[in-house]
Amino acid sequence: DARVTQTPRHKVTEMGQEVTMRCQPILGHNTVFWYRQTMMQGLELLAYFRNRAPLDDSGMPKDRFSAEMPDATLATLKIQPSEPRDSAVYFCASGQPTGVGGYTFGSGTRLTVV
Amino acid sequence: GQNIDQPTEMTATEGAIVQINCTYQTSGFNGLFWYQQHAGEAPTFLSYNVLDGLEEKGRFSSFLSRSKGYSYLLLKELQMKDSASYLCAHNAGNMLTFGGGTRLMVKP
């Protein structure tokens, strides 16, 4: 089965440190989403890319978050500096723009900022 | 999602049928997704409705009415393993926006 791979699975870091999360989308999928999930907010869209170009990142705090796709096999989400309120599970999902066949989620990165 | 509404929690009995409703408001609507998410796991794709009507896939069926901004997920012959959150999401402008999810508890 094709899968979306996210690393690391878990990350504990101290406030103020930089955090980088990585995502390898399914080969051939040209649409990539980054979501954050907390108990209080549910799944929040942070950013999304099509053909590696960022199409919307309005859900992302610009002062500390950045998202990039340096190539078709890698998407990154970076937080610098991290804060305790950033503690959440961060999911990456990939698919085709039409949505046919669904978007496939990675297993997520569980981030804890202490 | 601010413009996607679904009940927060539902409880049903093993072997029964349950319907989870979702209403939405959006422009540029392209389709409506349903995802299942077990605690501590990633969401998994259940269905995608683009046109009005009912689509059946085994024990799960999904319905869409675009004119009413309404969808439902129907789960038949409930099993304990169906206890999970069910997330409704619309694909508008090719951007995938989720509702808060419905936590379904299946009891013996």
Short mmCIF file of C-alpha atoms in Angstrom, two decimals:
data_model
loop_
_atom_site.label_atom_id
_atom_site.label_comp_id
_atom_site.label_asym_id
_atom_site.label_seq_id
_atom_site.Cartn_x
_atom_site.Cartn_y
_atom_site.Cartn_z
CA ASP A 1 0.00 0.00 0.00
CA ALA A 2 1.22 3.47 -0.86
CA ARG A 3 1.58 5.63 2.21
CA VAL A 4 2.44 9.13 3.33
CA THR A 5 5.51 9.04 5.55
CA GLN A 6 6.01 11.57 8.32
CA THR A 7 9.05 12.01 10.52
CA PRO A 8 9.62 12.16 13.40
CA ARG A 9 6.65 10.34 14.93
CA HIS A 10 7.22 12.02 18.27
CA LYS A 11 9.17 15.12 19.24
CA VAL A 12 9.69 16.65 22.65
CA THR A 13 11.51 19.96 22.66
CA GLU A 14 12.10 22.93 24.88
CA MET A 15 10.41 26.24 24.32
CA GLY A 16 12.42 28.42 21.96
CA GLN A 17 13.96 25.56 20.01
CA GLU A 18 13.50 25.05 16.28
CA VAL A 19 11.38 22.11 15.17
CA THR A 20 11.32 20.66 11.67
CA MET A 21 8.74 18.10 10.61
CA ARG A 22 9.02 16.19 7.35
CA CYS A 23 6.56 14.54 5.03
CA GLN A 24 7.04 12.30 2.03
CA PRO A 25 3.85 12.34 -0.04
CA ILE A 26 2.67 9.39 -2.11
CA LEU A 27 4.45 9.26 -5.45
CA GLY A 28 2.32 10.96 -8.09
CA HIS A 29 0.26 13.00 -5.64
CA ASN A 30 0.69 16.67 -6.48
CA THR A 31 -1.44 18.17 -3.69
CA VAL A 32 -0.06 18.25 -0.15
CA PHE A 33 -1.74 19.56 3.01
CA TRP A 34 -0.39 20.31 6.48
CA TYR A 35 -2.87 20.12 9.38
CA ARG A 36 -2.59 20.60 13.11
CA GLN A 37 -4.90 18.72 15.45
CA THR A 38 -5.65 19.47 19.07
CA MET A 39 -8.51 18.37 21.30
CA MET A 40 -9.85 21.92 21.42
CA GLN A 41 -9.53 22.95 17.76
CA GLY A 42 -9.88 19.75 15.81
CA LEU A 43 -8.13 19.59 12.44
CA GLU A 44 -6.86 23.02 11.38
CA LEU A 45 -5.49 23.58 7.90
CA LEU A 46 -2.09 25.25 8.10
CA ALA A 47 -0.89 25.20 4.50
CA TYR A 48 -1.28 23.44 1.22
CA PHE A 49 0.74 22.97 -1.93
CA ARG A 50 0.00 22.00 -5.49
CA ASN A 51 2.82 20.99 -7.78
CA ARG A 52 5.17 22.17 -4.99
CA ALA A 53 3.79 25.73 -5.11
CA PRO A 54 2.22 27.09 -1.90
CA LEU A 55 -1.42 27.92 -2.62
CA ASP A 56 -2.67 28.87 0.81
CA ASP A 57 -0.98 29.29 4.16
CA SER A 58 -3.47 31.66 5.74
CA GLY A 59 -4.03 29.26 8.63
CA MET A 60 -0.41 29.36 9.64
CA PRO A 61 1.11 31.81 12.16
CA LYS A 62 3.57 33.50 9.83
CA ASP A 63 5.89 34.86 12.48
CA ARG A 64 7.08 31.44 13.59
CA PHE A 65 5.84 28.84 11.10
CA SER A 66 7.08 28.15 7.60
CA ALA A 67 6.20 25.43 5.10
CA GLU A 68 8.14 24.43 2.00
CA MET A 69 8.34 21.74 -0.67
CA PRO A 70 11.96 21.66 -1.81
CA ASP A 71 11.09 18.81 -4.18
CA ALA A 72 8.16 16.57 -5.10
CA THR A 73 9.16 13.94 -2.54
CA LEU A 74 9.54 16.19 0.48
CA ALA A 75 7.39 18.72 2.32
CA THR A 76 8.62 20.41 5.48
CA LEU A 77 6.95 22.34 8.28
CA LYS A 78 9.22 24.37 10.51
CA ILE A 79 8.51 26.16 13.78
CA GLN A 80 11.04 28.68 15.05
CA PRO A 81 10.92 29.47 17.90
CA SER A 82 8.58 26.85 19.29
CA GLU A 83 6.14 27.62 22.11
CA PRO A 84 4.15 25.36 24.48
CA ARG A 85 0.92 26.28 22.65
CA ASP A 86 2.34 24.61 19.53
CA SER A 87 1.99 21.23 21.23
CA ALA A 88 -0.30 19.21 18.96
CA VAL A 89 -0.31 16.44 16.40
CA TYR A 90 0.76 17.65 12.97
CA PHE A 91 -0.54 15.72 9.98
CA CYS A 92 0.48 15.76 6.37
CA ALA A 93 -1.94 14.53 3.68
CA SER A 94 -1.49 14.07 -0.05
CA GLY A 95 -3.75 13.40 -3.02
CA GLN A 96 -4.89 14.57 -6.42
CA PRO A 97 -6.43 18.05 -6.75
CA THR A 98 -9.88 16.71 -7.60
CA GLY A 99 -9.98 14.70 -4.40
CA VAL A 100 -11.03 11.58 -6.24
CA GLY A 101 -9.76 8.59 -4.29
CA GLY A 102 -9.46 10.66 -1.17
CA TYR A 103 -6.53 12.36 0.45
CA THR A 104 -4.21 10.06 2.36
CA PHE A 105 -2.93 11.10 5.76
CA GLY A 106 0.43 10.31 7.27
CA SER A 107 0.69 8.95 10.80
CA GLY A 108 1.41 12.40 12.16
CA THR A 109 4.10 13.99 14.30
CA ARG A 110 3.16 14.37 17.96
CA LEU A 111 4.92 17.52 19.14
CA THR A 112 5.31 18.44 22.78
CA VAL A 113 6.93 21.77 23.64
CA VAL A 114 7.89 22.10 27.29
CA GLY B 1 -14.28 24.30 10.51
CA GLN B 2 -16.38 27.36 11.07
CA ASN B 3 -18.84 26.57 8.29
CA ILE B 4 -19.20 22.83 8.78
CA ASP B 5 -21.54 21.55 11.49
CA GLN B 6 -21.84 18.03 12.82
CA PRO B 7 -22.93 16.68 16.22
CA THR B 8 -20.16 16.45 18.79
CA GLU B 9 -21.05 13.02 20.14
CA MET B 10 -23.39 10.13 19.40
CA THR B 11 -24.00 6.80 21.09
CA ALA B 12 -25.41 3.69 19.44
CA THR B 13 -25.78 0.00 20.16
CA GLU B 14 -23.83 -2.82 18.56
CA GLY B 15 -25.73 -4.21 15.56
CA ALA B 16 -27.82 -1.07 15.12
CA ILE B 17 -27.80 1.62 12.41
CA VAL B 18 -26.58 5.16 13.02
CA GLN B 19 -26.75 8.27 10.84
CA ILE B 20 -24.25 11.09 11.33
CA ASN B 21 -25.33 14.37 9.78
CA CYS B 22 -23.19 17.17 8.42
CA THR B 23 -24.26 20.58 7.15
CA TYR B 24 -21.98 23.02 5.41
CA GLN B 25 -21.83 26.42 3.78
CA THR B 26 -19.22 27.19 1.20
CA SER B 27 -18.61 28.57 -2.26
CA GLY B 28 -16.74 26.74 -4.97
CA PHE B 29 -17.89 23.41 -3.64
CA ASN B 30 -16.27 20.40 -5.29
CA GLY B 31 -17.25 17.52 -3.06
CA LEU B 32 -17.80 16.17 0.43
CA PHE B 33 -15.54 13.73 2.26
CA TRP B 34 -16.05 11.48 5.24
CA TYR B 35 -13.11 10.26 7.26
CA GLN B 36 -12.84 7.92 10.23
CA GLN B 37 -10.32 8.57 12.99
CA HIS B 38 -9.62 6.21 15.86
CA ALA B 39 -8.09 7.70 18.98
CA GLY B 40 -4.37 8.27 18.58
CA GLU B 41 -4.41 7.47 14.87
CA ALA B 42 -4.53 9.35 11.58
CA PRO B 43 -7.81 9.99 9.74
CA THR B 44 -8.61 7.35 7.13
CA PHE B 45 -10.68 7.97 4.02
CA LEU B 46 -14.21 6.54 3.93
CA SER B 47 -16.07 8.24 1.09
CA TYR B 48 -16.19 11.14 -1.33
CA ASN B 49 -19.45 12.45 -2.78
CA VAL B 50 -19.36 14.83 -5.71
CA LEU B 51 -22.89 14.40 -7.05
CA ASP B 52 -26.21 14.29 -5.21
CA GLY B 53 -27.42 10.95 -3.98
CA LEU B 54 -26.42 7.95 -1.98
CA GLU B 55 -23.21 6.00 -2.40
CA GLU B 56 -22.91 2.65 -0.70
CA LYS B 57 -19.70 0.95 0.28
CA GLY B 58 -20.24 -2.17 2.36
CA ARG B 59 -21.65 -1.28 5.78
CA PHE B 60 -21.05 2.42 5.18
CA SER B 61 -23.11 4.71 2.95
CA SER B 62 -22.80 8.44 2.34
CA PHE B 63 -25.43 10.84 1.03
CA LEU B 64 -25.08 14.32 -0.42
CA SER B 65 -27.55 17.09 -1.25
CA ARG B 66 -25.68 20.01 -2.73
CA SER B 67 -28.72 22.29 -2.86
CA LYS B 68 -29.29 21.82 0.87
CA GLY B 69 -25.63 21.83 1.89
CA TYR B 70 -26.24 18.54 3.65
CA SER B 71 -24.60 15.17 3.90
CA TYR B 72 -24.88 12.14 6.11
CA LEU B 73 -22.86 9.04 6.83
CA LEU B 74 -24.88 5.89 7.51
CA LEU B 75 -23.28 3.03 9.39
CA LYS B 76 -25.13 -0.30 9.40
CA GLU B 77 -24.64 -3.40 11.55
CA LEU B 78 -22.54 -1.45 14.00
CA GLN B 79 -19.52 -3.15 15.47
CA MET B 80 -17.53 -2.21 18.54
CA LYS B 81 -14.58 -1.32 16.31
CA ASP B 82 -16.71 1.43 14.72
CA SER B 83 -16.25 3.49 17.89
CA ALA B 84 -14.25 6.42 16.53
CA SER B 85 -14.55 10.02 15.42
CA TYR B 86 -16.16 10.66 12.04
CA LEU B 87 -15.02 13.77 10.24
CA CYS B 88 -16.93 15.57 7.54
CA ALA B 89 -14.86 17.73 5.18
CA HIS B 90 -15.66 19.78 2.11
CA ASN B 91 -13.43 20.19 -0.87
CA ALA B 92 -13.94 23.81 -1.92
CA GLY B 93 -11.51 25.49 -4.24
CA ASN B 94 -9.56 22.24 -3.97
CA MET B 95 -8.90 23.09 -0.33
CA LEU B 96 -9.91 20.46 2.21
CA THR B 97 -11.63 21.91 5.31
CA PHE B 98 -12.80 19.70 8.18
CA GLY B 99 -15.62 19.95 10.65
CA GLY B 100 -15.03 19.30 14.32
CA GLY B 101 -15.91 15.63 14.02
CA THR B 102 -18.54 13.41 15.64
CA ARG B 103 -17.35 11.03 18.32
CA LEU B 104 -19.34 7.81 18.02
CA MET B 105 -19.47 5.39 20.92
CA VAL B 106 -20.79 1.92 20.18
CA LYS B 107 -22.07 0.07 23.23
CA PRO B 108 -22.70 -3.67 23.60
#
